[in-house]
Short mmCIF file of C-alpha atoms in Angstrom, two decimals:
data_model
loop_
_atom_site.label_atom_id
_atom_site.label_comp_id
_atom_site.label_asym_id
_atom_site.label_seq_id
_atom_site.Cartn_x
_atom_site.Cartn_y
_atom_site.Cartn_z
CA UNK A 196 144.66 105.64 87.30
CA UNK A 197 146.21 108.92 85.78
CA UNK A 198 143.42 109.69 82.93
CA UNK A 199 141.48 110.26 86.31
CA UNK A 200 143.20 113.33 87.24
CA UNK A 201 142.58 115.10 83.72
CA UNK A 202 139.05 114.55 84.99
CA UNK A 203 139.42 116.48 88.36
CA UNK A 204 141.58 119.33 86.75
CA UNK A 205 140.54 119.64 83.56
CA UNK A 206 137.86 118.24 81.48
CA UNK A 207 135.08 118.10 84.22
CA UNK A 208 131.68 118.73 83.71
CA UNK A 209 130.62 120.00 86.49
CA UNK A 210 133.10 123.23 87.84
CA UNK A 211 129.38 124.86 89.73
CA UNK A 212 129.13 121.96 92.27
CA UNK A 213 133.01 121.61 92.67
CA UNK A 214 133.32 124.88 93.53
CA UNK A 215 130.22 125.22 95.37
CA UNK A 216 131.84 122.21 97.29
CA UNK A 217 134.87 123.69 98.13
CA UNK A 218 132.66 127.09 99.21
CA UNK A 219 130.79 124.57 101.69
CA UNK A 220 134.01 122.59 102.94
CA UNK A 221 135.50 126.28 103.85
CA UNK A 222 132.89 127.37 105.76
CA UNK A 223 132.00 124.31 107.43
CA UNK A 224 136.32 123.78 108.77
CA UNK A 225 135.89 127.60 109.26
CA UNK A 226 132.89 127.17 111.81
CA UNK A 227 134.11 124.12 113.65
CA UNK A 228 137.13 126.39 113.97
CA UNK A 229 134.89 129.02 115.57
CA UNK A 230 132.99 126.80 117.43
CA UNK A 231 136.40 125.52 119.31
CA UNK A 232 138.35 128.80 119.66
CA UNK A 233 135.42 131.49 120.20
CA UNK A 234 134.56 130.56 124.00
CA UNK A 235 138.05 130.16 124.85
CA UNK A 236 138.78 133.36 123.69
CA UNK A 237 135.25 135.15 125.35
CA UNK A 238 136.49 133.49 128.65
CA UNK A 239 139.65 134.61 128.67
CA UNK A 240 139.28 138.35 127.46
CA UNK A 241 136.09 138.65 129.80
CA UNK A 242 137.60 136.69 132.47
CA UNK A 243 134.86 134.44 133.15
CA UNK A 244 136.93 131.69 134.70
CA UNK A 245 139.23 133.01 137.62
CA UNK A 246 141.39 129.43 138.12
CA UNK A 247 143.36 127.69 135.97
CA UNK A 248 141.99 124.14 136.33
CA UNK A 249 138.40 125.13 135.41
CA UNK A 250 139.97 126.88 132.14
CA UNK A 251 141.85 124.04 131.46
CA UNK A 252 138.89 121.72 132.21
CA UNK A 253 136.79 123.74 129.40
CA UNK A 254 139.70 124.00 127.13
CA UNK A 255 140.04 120.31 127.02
CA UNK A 256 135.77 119.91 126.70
CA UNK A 257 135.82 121.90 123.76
CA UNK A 258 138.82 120.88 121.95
CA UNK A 259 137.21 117.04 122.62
CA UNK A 260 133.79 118.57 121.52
CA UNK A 261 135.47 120.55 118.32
CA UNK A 262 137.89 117.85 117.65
CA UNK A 263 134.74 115.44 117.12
CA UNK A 264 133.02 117.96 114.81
CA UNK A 265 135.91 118.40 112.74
CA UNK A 266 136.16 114.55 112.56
CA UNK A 267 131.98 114.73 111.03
CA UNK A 268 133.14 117.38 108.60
CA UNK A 269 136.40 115.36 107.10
CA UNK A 270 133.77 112.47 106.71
CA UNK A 271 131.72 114.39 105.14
CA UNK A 272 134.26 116.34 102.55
CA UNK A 273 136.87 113.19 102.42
CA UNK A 274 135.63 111.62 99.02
CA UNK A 275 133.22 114.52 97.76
CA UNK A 276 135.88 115.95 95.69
CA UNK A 277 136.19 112.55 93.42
CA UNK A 278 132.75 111.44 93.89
CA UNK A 279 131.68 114.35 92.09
CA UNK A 280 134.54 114.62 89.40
CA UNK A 281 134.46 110.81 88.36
CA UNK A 282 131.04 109.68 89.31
CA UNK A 283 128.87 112.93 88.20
CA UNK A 284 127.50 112.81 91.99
CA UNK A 285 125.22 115.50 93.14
CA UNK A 286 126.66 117.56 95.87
CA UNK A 287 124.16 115.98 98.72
CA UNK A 288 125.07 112.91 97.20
CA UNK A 289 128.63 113.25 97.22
CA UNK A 290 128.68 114.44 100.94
CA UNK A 291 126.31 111.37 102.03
CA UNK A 292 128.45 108.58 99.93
CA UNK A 293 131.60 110.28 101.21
CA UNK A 294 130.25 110.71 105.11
CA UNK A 295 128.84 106.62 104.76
CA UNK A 296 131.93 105.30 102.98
CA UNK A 297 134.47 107.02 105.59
CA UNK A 298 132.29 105.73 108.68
CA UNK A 299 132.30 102.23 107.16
CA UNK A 300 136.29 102.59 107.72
CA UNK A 301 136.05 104.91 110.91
CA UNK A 302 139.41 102.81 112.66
CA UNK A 303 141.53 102.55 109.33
CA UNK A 304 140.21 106.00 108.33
CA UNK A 305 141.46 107.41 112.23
CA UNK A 306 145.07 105.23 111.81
CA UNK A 307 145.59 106.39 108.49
CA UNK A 308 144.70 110.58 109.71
CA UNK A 309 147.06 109.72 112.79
CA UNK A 310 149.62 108.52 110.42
CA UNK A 311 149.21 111.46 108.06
CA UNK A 312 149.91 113.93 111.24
CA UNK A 313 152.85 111.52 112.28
CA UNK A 314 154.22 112.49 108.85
CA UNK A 315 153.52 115.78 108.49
CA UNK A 316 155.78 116.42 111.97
CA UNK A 317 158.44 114.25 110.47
CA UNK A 318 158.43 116.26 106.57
CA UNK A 319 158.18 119.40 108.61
CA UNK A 320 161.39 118.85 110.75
CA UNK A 321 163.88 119.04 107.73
CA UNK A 322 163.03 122.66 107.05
CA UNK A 323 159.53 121.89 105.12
CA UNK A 324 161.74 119.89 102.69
CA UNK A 325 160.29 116.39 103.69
CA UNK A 326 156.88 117.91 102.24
CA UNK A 327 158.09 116.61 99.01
CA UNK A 328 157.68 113.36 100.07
CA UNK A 329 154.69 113.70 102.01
CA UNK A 330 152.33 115.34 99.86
CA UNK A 331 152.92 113.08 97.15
CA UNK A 332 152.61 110.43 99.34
CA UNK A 333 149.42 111.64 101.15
CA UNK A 334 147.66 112.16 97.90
CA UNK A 335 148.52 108.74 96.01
CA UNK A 336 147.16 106.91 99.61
CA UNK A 337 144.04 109.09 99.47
CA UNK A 338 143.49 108.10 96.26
CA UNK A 339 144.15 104.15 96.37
CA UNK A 340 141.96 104.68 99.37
CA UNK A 341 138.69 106.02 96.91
CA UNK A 342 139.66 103.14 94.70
CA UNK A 343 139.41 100.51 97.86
CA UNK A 344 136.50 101.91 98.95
CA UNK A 345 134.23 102.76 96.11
CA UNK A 346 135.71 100.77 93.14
CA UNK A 347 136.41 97.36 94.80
#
């Protein structure tokens, strides 16, 4: 339970390929970022598109398009984190276990993301102040999540 936190923030062995990891998760968010916003913003500052329902028609394909990439990359990065803290994965082998044990669990995995946006919304309506609640919250579920999925 709790000695496994010492693990993440203090005592690990390797800090290289957790920081290397968190290098890689940047970038990767970063360029699915890029990839969604950069032709809307081309289009519009060139005005490429003159009406309003073909810019909202290629809005809509690349937030669908982007919102599936970013989906890939929170497989990929959901797990890494502990994987390679508590399990002395390799980084490739953290991303694959993380990427295969997140698509084993795709619908609870979407539910539980949909449910984690549902309460972000809710802790940000009372002036940020029901963050205190959901932050705690978000990272015991994550966690008892790892522990279904890789310990049971």
């Amino acid at each position: 339970g709790f000695k496994d936190i010492g693990v993440i923030f203090g005592d690990n062995k390797k800090p290289g390929t957790l920081l290397l990891l968190y290098l890689i998760n940047i970038l990767c968010f970063g360029l699915v970022l890029l990839f969604i916003l950069s032709p809307m913003i081309i289009m519009e500052s060139l005005g490429i598109v003159a009406d309003q329902e073909t810019k909202d028609t290629l809005d809509t394909i690349m937030l669908t398009l982007g919102g599936l990439l970013f989906l890939i990359v929170l497989m990929l990065f959901w797990f890494t984190t502990t994987l390679v803290a508590l399990h002395n994965a390799s980084l490739l082998q953290a991303l694959r276990l993380s990427f295969k044990g997140a698509w084993r669990n795709i619908l609870p995995l979407m539910l539980y993301i949909l449910t984690l946006v549902v309460l972000g919304i809710l802790g940000t309506i009372p002036v940020l102040l029901g963050w205190f609640v959901v932050i705690p919250l978000y990272f015991c579920s994550w966690y008892a999540a790892y522990r279904q999925i890789y310990l049971s």
